[in-house]
C-alpha positions as a Python dict, from the first residue, in 0.01 Angstrom:
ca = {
    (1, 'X'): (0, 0, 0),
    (2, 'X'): (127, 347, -142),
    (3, 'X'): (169, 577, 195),
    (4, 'X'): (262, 892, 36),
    (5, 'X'): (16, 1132, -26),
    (6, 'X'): (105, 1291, -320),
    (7, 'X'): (122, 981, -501),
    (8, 'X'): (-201, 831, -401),
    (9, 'X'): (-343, 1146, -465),
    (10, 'X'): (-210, 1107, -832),
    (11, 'X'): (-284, 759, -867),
    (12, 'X'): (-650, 843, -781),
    (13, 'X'): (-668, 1108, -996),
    (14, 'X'): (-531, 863, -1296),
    (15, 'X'): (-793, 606, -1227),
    (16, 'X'): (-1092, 848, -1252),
    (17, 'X'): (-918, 992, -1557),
    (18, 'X'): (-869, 655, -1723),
    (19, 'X'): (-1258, 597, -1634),
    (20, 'X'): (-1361, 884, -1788),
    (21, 'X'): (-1140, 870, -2098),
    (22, 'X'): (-1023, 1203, -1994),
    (23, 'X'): (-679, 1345, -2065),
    (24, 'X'): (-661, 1505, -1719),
    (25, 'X'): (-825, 1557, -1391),
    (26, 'X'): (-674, 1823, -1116),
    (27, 'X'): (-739, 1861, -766),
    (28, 'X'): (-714, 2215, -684),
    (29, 'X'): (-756, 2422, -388),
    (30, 'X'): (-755, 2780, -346),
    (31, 'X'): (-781, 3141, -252),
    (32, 'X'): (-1083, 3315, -420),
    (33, 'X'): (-998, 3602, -271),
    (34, 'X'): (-649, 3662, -370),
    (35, 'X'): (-702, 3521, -690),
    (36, 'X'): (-499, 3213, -580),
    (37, 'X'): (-522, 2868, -703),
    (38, 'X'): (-305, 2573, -661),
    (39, 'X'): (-336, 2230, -819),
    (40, 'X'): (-233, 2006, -538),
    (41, 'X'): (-217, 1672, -805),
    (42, 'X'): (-325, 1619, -1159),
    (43, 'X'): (-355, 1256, -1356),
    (44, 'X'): (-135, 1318, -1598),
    (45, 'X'): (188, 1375, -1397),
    (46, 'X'): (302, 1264, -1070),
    (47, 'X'): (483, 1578, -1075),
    (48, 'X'): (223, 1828, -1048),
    (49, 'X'): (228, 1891, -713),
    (50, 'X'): (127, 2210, -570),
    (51, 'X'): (153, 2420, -924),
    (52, 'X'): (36, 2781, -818),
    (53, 'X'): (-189, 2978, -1051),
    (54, 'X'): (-414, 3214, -1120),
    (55, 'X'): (-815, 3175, -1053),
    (56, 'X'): (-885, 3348, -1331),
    (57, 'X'): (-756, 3111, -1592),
    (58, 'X'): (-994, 2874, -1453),
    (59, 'X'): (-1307, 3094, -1419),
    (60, 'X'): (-1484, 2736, -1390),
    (61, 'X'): (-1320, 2660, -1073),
    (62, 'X'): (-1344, 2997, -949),
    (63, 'X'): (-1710, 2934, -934),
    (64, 'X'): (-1708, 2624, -780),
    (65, 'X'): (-1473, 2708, -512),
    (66, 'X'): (-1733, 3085, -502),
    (67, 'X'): (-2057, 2891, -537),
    (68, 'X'): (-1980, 2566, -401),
    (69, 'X'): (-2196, 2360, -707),
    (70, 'X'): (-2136, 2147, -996),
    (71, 'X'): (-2028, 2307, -1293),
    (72, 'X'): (-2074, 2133, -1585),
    (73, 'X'): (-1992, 2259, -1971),
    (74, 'X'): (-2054, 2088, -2232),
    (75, 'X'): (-1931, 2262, -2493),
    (76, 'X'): (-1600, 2452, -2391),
    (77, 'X'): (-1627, 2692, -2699),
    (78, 'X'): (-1955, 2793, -2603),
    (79, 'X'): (-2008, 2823, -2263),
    (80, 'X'): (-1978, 3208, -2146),
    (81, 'X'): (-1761, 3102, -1878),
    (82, 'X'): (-1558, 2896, -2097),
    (83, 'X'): (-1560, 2982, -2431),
    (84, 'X'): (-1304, 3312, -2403),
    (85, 'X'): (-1073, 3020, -2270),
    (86, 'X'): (-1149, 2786, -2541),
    (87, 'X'): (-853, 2932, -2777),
    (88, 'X'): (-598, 2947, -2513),
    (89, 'X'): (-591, 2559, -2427),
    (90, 'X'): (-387, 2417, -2712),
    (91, 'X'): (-178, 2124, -2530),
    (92, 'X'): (-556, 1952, -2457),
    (93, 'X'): (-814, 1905, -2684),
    (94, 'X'): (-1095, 1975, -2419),
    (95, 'X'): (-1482, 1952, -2573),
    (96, 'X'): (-1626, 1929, -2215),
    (97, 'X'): (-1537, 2021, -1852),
    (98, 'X'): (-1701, 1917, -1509),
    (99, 'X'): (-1572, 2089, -1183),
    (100, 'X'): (-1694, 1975, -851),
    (101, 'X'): (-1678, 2107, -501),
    (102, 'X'): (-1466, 1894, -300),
    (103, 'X'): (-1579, 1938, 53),
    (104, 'X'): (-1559, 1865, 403),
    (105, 'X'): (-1786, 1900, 697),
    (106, 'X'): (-1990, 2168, 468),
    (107, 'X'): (-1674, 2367, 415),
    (108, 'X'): (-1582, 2420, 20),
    (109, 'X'): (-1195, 2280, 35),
    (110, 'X'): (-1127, 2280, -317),
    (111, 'X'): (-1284, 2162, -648),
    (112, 'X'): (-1196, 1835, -894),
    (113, 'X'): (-1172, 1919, -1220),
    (114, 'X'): (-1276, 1670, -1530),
    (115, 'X'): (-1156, 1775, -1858),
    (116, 'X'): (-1332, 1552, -2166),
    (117, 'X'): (-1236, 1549, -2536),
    (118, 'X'): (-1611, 1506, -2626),
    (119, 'X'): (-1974, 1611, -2573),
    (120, 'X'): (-2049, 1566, -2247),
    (121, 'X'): (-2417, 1651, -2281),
    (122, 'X'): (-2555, 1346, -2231),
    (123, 'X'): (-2319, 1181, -1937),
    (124, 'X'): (-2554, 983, -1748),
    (125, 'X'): (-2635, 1163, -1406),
    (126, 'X'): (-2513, 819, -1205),
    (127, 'X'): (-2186, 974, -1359),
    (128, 'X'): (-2169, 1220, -1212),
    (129, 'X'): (-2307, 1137, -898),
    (130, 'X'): (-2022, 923, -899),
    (131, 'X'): (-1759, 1210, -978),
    (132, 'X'): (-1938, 1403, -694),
    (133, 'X'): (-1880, 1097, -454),
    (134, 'X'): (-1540, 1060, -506),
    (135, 'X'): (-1518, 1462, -457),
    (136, 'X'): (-1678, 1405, -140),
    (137, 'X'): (-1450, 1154, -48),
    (138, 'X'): (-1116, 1316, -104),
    (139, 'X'): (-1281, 1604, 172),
    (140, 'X'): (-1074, 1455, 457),
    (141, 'X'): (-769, 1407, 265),
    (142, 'X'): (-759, 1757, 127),
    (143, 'X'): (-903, 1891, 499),
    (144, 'X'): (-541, 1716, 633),
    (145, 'X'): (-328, 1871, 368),
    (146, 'X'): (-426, 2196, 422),
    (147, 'X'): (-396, 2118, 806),
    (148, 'X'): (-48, 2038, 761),
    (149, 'X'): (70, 2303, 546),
    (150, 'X'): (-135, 2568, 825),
    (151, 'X'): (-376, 2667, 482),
    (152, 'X'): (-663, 2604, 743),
    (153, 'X'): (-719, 2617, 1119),
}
């Protein structure tokens, strides 16, 4: 059994991705009001760990992190939220996104972020229920990190 962290959280993130078909999946946490974001792991590589960004190149996750709900576009290109974005992602073909709050005891943590090469229009709801269960689940995990690193008190 895998006992570090990051890894696990990468390894998690790459079997979600491979059950989605999707080319990546990020965990990120973050600051809405310092326009900080910070991808704590992503599926594609086990060495994306704590990449800092910008919120506003993800206005998606902005909202989820803001609003605390599902966002779900399925068409990248023309989503208002999206679509000025749509141009500026050329190392991904990305059709559809879903962003979900990860949470814990209520508290928005951070938000898992799906990116899918096609229509995601008609994903069956059990889907995403799923997607939102697994967000759920990596609460406590996330809740610990941020613990640790004195993000949170």
């Amino acid at each position: 059994m895998n006992q570090d962290p990051n890894k696990s959280l990468h390894e998690s993130l790459k079997m979600l991705a491979d059950f989605t078909k999707s080319p990546r999946v990020n965990l990120f946490v973050g600051k809405i009001h310092l326009d900080q974001g910070t991808i704590l792991a992503s599926s594609d590589s086990e060495q994306v760990q704590r990449y800092h960004t910008r919120l506003t190149r993800y206005p998606e996750v902005r909202e989820v992190l803001l609003k605390g709900h599902i966002v779900h576009v399925t068409d990248v290109a023309k989503n208002q939220l999206t679509a000025s974005l749509h141009s500026n992602v050329k190392s991904i073909k990305v059709h559809s996104i879903v962003v979900l709050p990860v949470l814990y005891q209520g508290k928005i943590l951070g938000a898992l972020h799906l990116r899918l090469t096609r229509d995601s229009s008609h994903l069956p709801q059990k889907y995403l229920n799923t997607f939102y269960n697994v967000a759920l689940a990596i609460g406590p995990i996330i809740y610990w990190h941020l613990r640790q690193t004195d993000d949170i008190k």
